[in-house]
Amino acid sequence: MEKIIVVDFGGHASQVIARQIREMNVYSEIAAYDTEIEALKANDVEGIVLGDCLETEDYPSLPSWVYELNKPILAVTYGAKLMKKEFGDKLPKNVT
C-alpha cells in the first residue's frame, strides 16, 4: 500500500495536507517532527511531505530521519523554508 508521511511541525496545514492526500486514495499518516525513525522504518513509506509550523520562538529543525529514509520529499510552507535553509543555493534549479 502506498503511504505518505506528513511531517508535522505544529501547524494546522499538516492535517489539511494529509486529508488532501487521502482524497487522492493514497494512505497518509501524520508524524511529529520529533518522532523516532524506528517507528517509521517499519512502515512502507513511499514519500515524505514536510508540513507547516506554528509561529513560535523556538522553530523546530529538520529531523535527520527525513534523509535517512531515502524517500522523495515534498517541502511546502515551513518545510520549504527548512530545505532552503539547509541547502541554500545547492537546490536543483527546478526546485522552488
Short mmCIF file of N, CA and C in Angstrom, two decimals:
data_model
loop_
_atom_site.label_atom_id
_atom_site.label_comp_id
_atom_site.label_asym_id
_atom_site.label_seq_id
_atom_site.Cartn_x
_atom_site.Cartn_y
_atom_site.Cartn_z
N MET A 1 0.85 -1.19 0.00
CA MET A 1 0.00 0.00 0.00
C MET A 1 0.88 1.24 0.00
N GLU A 2 0.56 2.19 -0.85
CA GLU A 2 1.28 3.46 -0.86
C GLU A 2 1.04 4.18 0.45
N LYS A 3 2.09 4.76 1.00
CA LYS A 3 1.94 5.53 2.24
C LYS A 3 2.82 6.77 2.16
N ILE A 4 2.22 7.90 2.49
CA ILE A 4 2.94 9.17 2.56
C ILE A 4 2.97 9.61 4.01
N ILE A 5 4.13 10.03 4.47
CA ILE A 5 4.27 10.57 5.82
C ILE A 5 4.26 12.10 5.71
N VAL A 6 3.35 12.73 6.44
CA VAL A 6 3.30 14.18 6.52
C VAL A 6 3.96 14.57 7.84
N VAL A 7 5.07 15.28 7.75
CA VAL A 7 5.80 15.68 8.96
C VAL A 7 5.14 16.93 9.52
N ASP A 8 4.72 16.81 10.77
CA ASP A 8 4.01 17.89 11.45
C ASP A 8 4.98 18.66 12.34
N PHE A 9 5.13 19.93 12.04
CA PHE A 9 5.97 20.80 12.86
C PHE A 9 5.12 21.64 13.81
N GLY A 10 3.84 21.33 13.91
CA GLY A 10 2.96 22.03 14.84
C GLY A 10 1.92 22.90 14.17
N GLY A 11 1.94 23.01 12.89
CA GLY A 11 0.98 23.86 12.19
C GLY A 11 -0.27 23.10 11.78
N HIS A 12 -1.34 23.82 11.52
CA HIS A 12 -2.60 23.19 11.15
C HIS A 12 -2.60 22.64 9.73
N ALA A 13 -1.69 23.08 8.90
CA ALA A 13 -1.68 22.66 7.50
C ALA A 13 -1.38 21.17 7.35
N SER A 14 -0.73 20.56 8.32
CA SER A 14 -0.42 19.13 8.23
C SER A 14 -1.69 18.30 8.13
N GLN A 15 -2.71 18.67 8.89
CA GLN A 15 -3.99 17.97 8.83
C GLN A 15 -4.63 18.14 7.45
N VAL A 16 -4.56 19.33 6.92
CA VAL A 16 -5.15 19.62 5.61
C VAL A 16 -4.41 18.84 4.52
N ILE A 17 -3.09 18.84 4.58
CA ILE A 17 -2.29 18.13 3.59
C ILE A 17 -2.60 16.64 3.62
N ALA A 18 -2.63 16.05 4.82
CA ALA A 18 -2.92 14.62 4.95
C ALA A 18 -4.31 14.29 4.40
N ARG A 19 -5.28 15.13 4.67
CA ARG A 19 -6.64 14.89 4.17
C ARG A 19 -6.66 14.95 2.64
N GLN A 20 -5.96 15.92 2.06
CA GLN A 20 -5.94 16.04 0.60
C GLN A 20 -5.26 14.84 -0.05
N ILE A 21 -4.24 14.31 0.58
CA ILE A 21 -3.57 13.11 0.07
C ILE A 21 -4.54 11.93 0.12
N ARG A 22 -5.26 11.80 1.23
CA ARG A 22 -6.24 10.71 1.36
C ARG A 22 -7.36 10.82 0.34
N GLU A 23 -7.73 12.04 -0.01
CA GLU A 23 -8.77 12.24 -1.02
C GLU A 23 -8.32 11.76 -2.39
N MET A 24 -7.00 11.59 -2.59
CA MET A 24 -6.47 11.05 -3.83
C MET A 24 -6.29 9.53 -3.72
N ASN A 25 -6.92 8.94 -2.70
CA ASN A 25 -6.87 7.49 -2.46
C ASN A 25 -5.46 6.98 -2.18
N VAL A 26 -4.69 7.80 -1.48
CA VAL A 26 -3.36 7.41 -1.03
C VAL A 26 -3.35 7.50 0.49
N TYR A 27 -2.90 6.46 1.14
CA TYR A 27 -2.86 6.44 2.59
C TYR A 27 -1.79 7.42 3.09
N SER A 28 -2.13 8.20 4.10
CA SER A 28 -1.16 9.13 4.67
C SER A 28 -1.24 9.08 6.19
N GLU A 29 -0.10 9.30 6.81
CA GLU A 29 -0.01 9.40 8.26
C GLU A 29 0.70 10.69 8.60
N ILE A 30 0.31 11.26 9.72
CA ILE A 30 0.99 12.45 10.23
C ILE A 30 1.96 11.99 11.31
N ALA A 31 3.21 12.45 11.19
CA ALA A 31 4.23 12.13 12.18
C ALA A 31 4.83 13.43 12.69
N ALA A 32 4.93 13.54 13.99
CA ALA A 32 5.57 14.72 14.59
C ALA A 32 7.04 14.75 14.18
N TYR A 33 7.59 15.94 14.07
CA TYR A 33 8.98 16.09 13.65
C TYR A 33 9.96 15.40 14.59
N ASP A 34 9.55 15.16 15.84
CA ASP A 34 10.45 14.51 16.80
C ASP A 34 10.16 13.02 16.95
N THR A 35 9.45 12.43 16.00
CA THR A 35 9.18 11.00 16.00
C THR A 35 10.49 10.24 15.80
N GLU A 36 10.63 9.11 16.48
CA GLU A 36 11.81 8.27 16.31
C GLU A 36 11.76 7.58 14.96
N ILE A 37 12.88 7.49 14.29
CA ILE A 37 12.93 6.90 12.96
C ILE A 37 12.52 5.43 12.97
N GLU A 38 12.78 4.72 14.04
CA GLU A 38 12.43 3.30 14.10
C GLU A 38 10.95 3.07 13.87
N ALA A 39 10.13 3.99 14.35
CA ALA A 39 8.68 3.86 14.17
C ALA A 39 8.29 4.00 12.70
N LEU A 40 9.09 4.70 11.92
CA LEU A 40 8.78 4.92 10.51
C LEU A 40 9.44 3.89 9.60
N LYS A 41 10.56 3.32 10.01
CA LYS A 41 11.25 2.33 9.19
C LYS A 41 10.41 1.07 9.02
N ALA A 42 9.60 0.75 10.00
CA ALA A 42 8.79 -0.46 9.94
C ALA A 42 7.65 -0.32 8.94
N ASN A 43 7.35 0.87 8.53
CA ASN A 43 6.24 1.12 7.61
C ASN A 43 6.74 1.22 6.17
N ASP A 44 5.84 0.96 5.24
CA ASP A 44 6.17 1.08 3.82
C ASP A 44 5.93 2.53 3.38
N VAL A 45 6.90 3.35 3.60
CA VAL A 45 6.79 4.78 3.27
C VAL A 45 7.22 4.99 1.83
N GLU A 46 6.38 5.65 1.04
CA GLU A 46 6.70 5.94 -0.35
C GLU A 46 7.24 7.36 -0.53
N GLY A 47 6.88 8.27 0.37
CA GLY A 47 7.33 9.64 0.25
C GLY A 47 7.05 10.43 1.51
N ILE A 48 7.62 11.62 1.57
CA ILE A 48 7.52 12.47 2.76
C ILE A 48 7.09 13.86 2.33
N VAL A 49 6.15 14.43 3.07
CA VAL A 49 5.75 15.82 2.86
C VAL A 49 6.10 16.59 4.13
N LEU A 50 6.86 17.65 3.98
CA LEU A 50 7.21 18.50 5.11
C LEU A 50 6.15 19.58 5.23
N GLY A 51 5.44 19.59 6.35
CA GLY A 51 4.30 20.49 6.53
C GLY A 51 4.64 21.84 7.12
N ASP A 52 3.67 22.39 7.80
CA ASP A 52 3.70 23.75 8.31
C ASP A 52 4.16 23.79 9.77
N CYS A 53 4.38 24.99 10.28
CA CYS A 53 4.82 25.20 11.65
C CYS A 53 4.06 26.36 12.26
N LEU A 54 3.68 26.21 13.52
CA LEU A 54 3.08 27.34 14.24
C LEU A 54 4.15 28.39 14.46
N GLU A 55 3.73 29.63 14.50
CA GLU A 55 4.69 30.69 14.78
C GLU A 55 5.07 30.61 16.25
N THR A 56 6.33 30.45 16.50
CA THR A 56 6.85 30.30 17.84
C THR A 56 8.27 30.83 17.89
N GLU A 57 8.79 31.00 19.08
CA GLU A 57 10.16 31.49 19.21
C GLU A 57 11.17 30.39 18.92
N ASP A 58 10.82 29.15 19.25
CA ASP A 58 11.72 28.01 19.03
C ASP A 58 11.21 27.19 17.87
N TYR A 59 11.63 27.53 16.67
CA TYR A 59 11.19 26.80 15.48
C TYR A 59 11.89 25.45 15.43
N PRO A 60 11.13 24.39 15.16
CA PRO A 60 11.75 23.07 15.05
C PRO A 60 12.68 22.98 13.85
N SER A 61 13.66 22.10 13.95
CA SER A 61 14.58 21.90 12.83
C SER A 61 14.17 20.65 12.05
N LEU A 62 14.80 20.47 10.93
CA LEU A 62 14.51 19.33 10.08
C LEU A 62 15.07 18.07 10.71
N PRO A 63 14.23 17.05 10.92
CA PRO A 63 14.73 15.82 11.53
C PRO A 63 15.65 15.07 10.58
N SER A 64 16.70 14.46 11.12
CA SER A 64 17.66 13.74 10.28
C SER A 64 17.04 12.54 9.59
N TRP A 65 15.99 11.97 10.18
CA TRP A 65 15.39 10.77 9.58
C TRP A 65 14.74 11.06 8.24
N VAL A 66 14.46 12.34 7.96
CA VAL A 66 13.89 12.69 6.66
C VAL A 66 14.83 12.21 5.55
N TYR A 67 16.13 12.35 5.74
CA TYR A 67 17.10 11.90 4.75
C TYR A 67 17.42 10.42 4.90
N GLU A 68 17.42 9.93 6.12
CA GLU A 68 17.75 8.53 6.38
C GLU A 68 16.76 7.56 5.75
N LEU A 69 15.51 7.98 5.58
CA LEU A 69 14.52 7.12 4.94
C LEU A 69 14.76 7.01 3.44
N ASN A 70 15.52 7.95 2.88
CA ASN A 70 15.88 7.93 1.47
C ASN A 70 14.65 7.82 0.55
N LYS A 71 13.68 8.68 0.81
CA LYS A 71 12.44 8.71 0.03
C LYS A 71 12.26 10.11 -0.58
N PRO A 72 11.43 10.21 -1.63
CA PRO A 72 11.16 11.54 -2.20
C PRO A 72 10.55 12.47 -1.16
N ILE A 73 10.91 13.75 -1.23
CA ILE A 73 10.46 14.75 -0.27
C ILE A 73 9.76 15.89 -1.01
N LEU A 74 8.57 16.24 -0.52
CA LEU A 74 7.88 17.44 -0.98
C LEU A 74 7.86 18.41 0.19
N ALA A 75 8.43 19.57 0.00
CA ALA A 75 8.51 20.56 1.07
C ALA A 75 7.58 21.72 0.75
N VAL A 76 6.61 21.96 1.62
CA VAL A 76 5.68 23.07 1.46
C VAL A 76 5.77 23.98 2.67
N THR A 77 5.41 25.21 2.52
CA THR A 77 5.38 26.23 3.58
C THR A 77 6.64 26.18 4.43
N TYR A 78 6.51 25.85 5.71
CA TYR A 78 7.66 25.84 6.61
C TYR A 78 8.71 24.82 6.17
N GLY A 79 8.26 23.69 5.67
CA GLY A 79 9.19 22.67 5.19
C GLY A 79 10.09 23.20 4.09
N ALA A 80 9.53 24.01 3.21
CA ALA A 80 10.32 24.61 2.14
C ALA A 80 11.37 25.56 2.71
N LYS A 81 11.01 26.29 3.74
CA LYS A 81 11.98 27.19 4.39
C LYS A 81 13.13 26.40 5.00
N LEU A 82 12.79 25.25 5.61
CA LEU A 82 13.83 24.41 6.20
C LEU A 82 14.77 23.87 5.14
N MET A 83 14.23 23.43 4.02
CA MET A 83 15.06 22.90 2.94
C MET A 83 15.96 23.99 2.37
N LYS A 84 15.42 25.18 2.19
CA LYS A 84 16.23 26.29 1.68
C LYS A 84 17.33 26.64 2.67
N LYS A 85 17.00 26.63 3.95
CA LYS A 85 18.00 26.93 4.97
C LYS A 85 19.11 25.88 4.96
N GLU A 86 18.72 24.63 4.79
CA GLU A 86 19.69 23.53 4.80
C GLU A 86 20.56 23.50 3.55
N PHE A 87 19.95 23.72 2.38
CA PHE A 87 20.68 23.55 1.14
C PHE A 87 21.02 24.85 0.43
N GLY A 88 20.28 25.91 0.72
CA GLY A 88 20.55 27.19 0.09
C GLY A 88 20.59 27.11 -1.41
N ASP A 89 21.68 27.56 -2.00
CA ASP A 89 21.83 27.58 -3.46
C ASP A 89 22.16 26.21 -4.04
N LYS A 90 22.29 25.18 -3.20
CA LYS A 90 22.62 23.85 -3.70
C LYS A 90 21.40 23.10 -4.21
N LEU A 91 20.21 23.67 -4.04
CA LEU A 91 19.00 23.03 -4.55
C LEU A 91 19.03 23.03 -6.07
N PRO A 92 18.53 21.96 -6.69
CA PRO A 92 18.45 21.96 -8.16
C PRO A 92 17.64 23.15 -8.66
N LYS A 93 17.94 23.58 -9.85
CA LYS A 93 17.27 24.77 -10.41
C LYS A 93 15.77 24.61 -10.54
N ASN A 94 15.27 23.37 -10.72
CA ASN A 94 13.84 23.17 -10.88
C ASN A 94 13.12 23.00 -9.54
N VAL A 95 13.80 23.16 -8.43
CA VAL A 95 13.19 23.08 -7.11
C VAL A 95 12.93 24.48 -6.60
N THR A 96 11.69 24.75 -6.19
CA THR A 96 11.37 26.05 -5.64
C THR A 96 10.71 25.90 -4.29
#
